[in-house]
Amino acid sequence: MSFIRAILIACALPLILAACASTEPPSNTVSASLYKDAAPLDLRLSNLPYPYPVKEFQTRLQGQAVTMAYMDVKAVGKQRGVVLLFHGKNFSSDYWAPLS
């Protein structure tokens, strides 16, 4: 029974993936010309314009000295708590800009 199930899944999976594929380009594509004069980025994204001043926290991870960059954005109006938004990999600081 498990052999038949495996065969059915192996046959059905490509059909399901093909049915889900879109032939239309994504609506949020950015023109390559937007970046034609952009400066190259280093590993720390040092020359990327951040929306707030960047501070650094020195610590050790797995026996190695590391630096974590962060932005401490003060509350507008009365502070009602603390929110910690991580960024990196999939989430750049621009991702969180509308929330500040």
CSV table of C-alpha atoms in Angstrom, one decimal:
chain,number,residue,atom,x,y,z
A,1,MET,CA,0.0,0.0,0.0
A,2,SER,CA,2.8,2.5,0.8
A,3,PHE,CA,4.4,1.7,-2.5
A,4,ILE,CA,1.2,2.6,-4.4
A,5,ARG,CA,0.9,5.8,-2.3
A,6,ALA,CA,4.5,6.8,-3.1
A,7,ILE,CA,3.9,6.2,-6.9
A,8,LEU,CA,0.7,8.4,-6.7
A,9,ILE,CA,2.5,11.2,-4.9
A,10,ALA,CA,5.4,11.0,-7.3
A,11,CYS,CA,3.0,11.3,-10.3
A,12,ALA,CA,0.7,13.9,-8.8
A,13,LEU,CA,3.3,16.3,-7.4
A,14,PRO,CA,4.6,17.6,-10.7
A,15,LEU,CA,1.0,18.2,-11.9
A,16,ILE,CA,0.2,20.1,-8.7
A,17,LEU,CA,3.3,22.3,-9.1
A,18,ALA,CA,2.6,22.9,-12.7
A,19,ALA,CA,-1.0,24.0,-11.9
A,20,CYS,CA,0.3,26.4,-9.2
A,21,ALA,CA,2.9,28.0,-11.5
A,22,SER,CA,2.0,31.5,-12.8
A,23,THR,CA,2.9,32.6,-16.3
A,24,GLU,CA,2.5,36.3,-15.5
A,25,PRO,CA,5.5,38.3,-14.2
A,26,PRO,CA,5.3,39.4,-10.6
A,27,SER,CA,3.6,42.8,-10.2
A,28,ASN,CA,6.3,44.2,-7.9
A,29,THR,CA,9.2,43.8,-10.2
A,30,VAL,CA,11.8,46.6,-10.1
A,31,SER,CA,13.5,47.8,-13.3
A,32,ALA,CA,17.2,46.8,-13.5
A,33,SER,CA,18.0,50.4,-14.5
A,34,LEU,CA,17.1,51.5,-11.0
A,35,TYR,CA,20.3,49.8,-9.8
A,36,LYS,CA,22.6,50.5,-12.8
A,37,ASP,CA,24.6,53.3,-10.9
A,38,ALA,CA,24.3,51.7,-7.5
A,39,ALA,CA,27.5,51.3,-5.4
A,40,PRO,CA,28.6,47.7,-4.6
A,41,LEU,CA,27.6,46.5,-1.1
A,42,ASP,CA,30.0,45.0,1.4
A,43,LEU,CA,29.1,42.2,3.8
A,44,ARG,CA,27.9,44.7,6.5
A,45,LEU,CA,26.0,46.9,4.0
A,46,SER,CA,28.0,49.8,5.4
A,47,ASN,CA,27.1,52.2,2.5
A,48,LEU,CA,23.4,51.4,2.5
A,49,PRO,CA,21.4,54.4,3.8
A,50,TYR,CA,19.7,53.3,6.9
A,51,PRO,CA,16.6,55.2,8.1
A,52,TYR,CA,18.0,55.8,11.6
A,53,PRO,CA,21.4,55.9,13.2
A,54,VAL,CA,23.1,52.5,13.5
A,55,LYS,CA,24.7,51.5,16.7
A,56,GLU,CA,26.9,48.4,17.4
A,57,PHE,CA,26.8,45.8,20.2
A,58,GLN,CA,30.0,43.8,20.8
A,59,THR,CA,29.6,40.2,22.1
A,60,ARG,CA,31.0,36.7,21.6
A,61,LEU,CA,29.2,33.8,19.9
A,62,GLN,CA,30.6,30.3,19.9
A,63,GLY,CA,33.9,31.6,21.1
A,64,GLN,CA,34.3,34.3,18.4
A,65,ALA,CA,34.0,38.1,18.7
A,66,VAL,CA,31.1,39.4,16.8
A,67,THR,CA,29.4,42.7,16.3
A,68,MET,CA,25.6,43.2,16.0
A,69,ALA,CA,24.4,46.4,14.4
A,70,TYR,CA,21.1,47.8,15.6
A,71,MET,CA,18.9,50.9,15.4
A,72,ASP,CA,17.3,52.2,18.6
A,73,VAL,CA,14.3,54.2,17.4
A,74,LYS,CA,12.6,56.2,20.1
A,75,ALA,CA,8.8,56.1,20.5
A,76,VAL,CA,6.8,59.0,19.1
A,77,GLY,CA,4.4,60.2,21.8
A,78,LYS,CA,3.8,58.2,24.9
A,79,GLN,CA,5.7,54.9,25.0
A,80,ARG,CA,3.4,52.0,25.6
A,81,GLY,CA,5.8,49.1,25.5
A,82,VAL,CA,8.8,47.8,23.6
A,83,VAL,CA,9.0,46.2,20.2
A,84,LEU,CA,12.0,44.4,19.0
A,85,LEU,CA,12.2,44.0,15.2
A,86,PHE,CA,15.0,41.9,13.8
A,87,HIS,CA,16.3,42.4,10.4
A,88,GLY,CA,18.8,40.6,8.2
A,89,LYS,CA,18.7,38.0,5.5
A,90,ASN,CA,15.1,38.3,4.3
A,91,PHE,CA,14.2,41.5,6.2
A,92,SER,CA,16.3,44.6,5.6
A,93,SER,CA,15.7,47.7,7.7
A,94,ASP,CA,13.6,49.2,4.8
A,95,TYR,CA,11.1,46.3,5.5
A,96,TRP,CA,10.2,47.8,8.9
A,97,ALA,CA,10.3,51.5,7.9
A,98,PRO,CA,6.5,51.8,7.6
A,99,LEU,CA,6.1,50.8,11.2
A,100,SER,CA,8.2,53.5,12.7
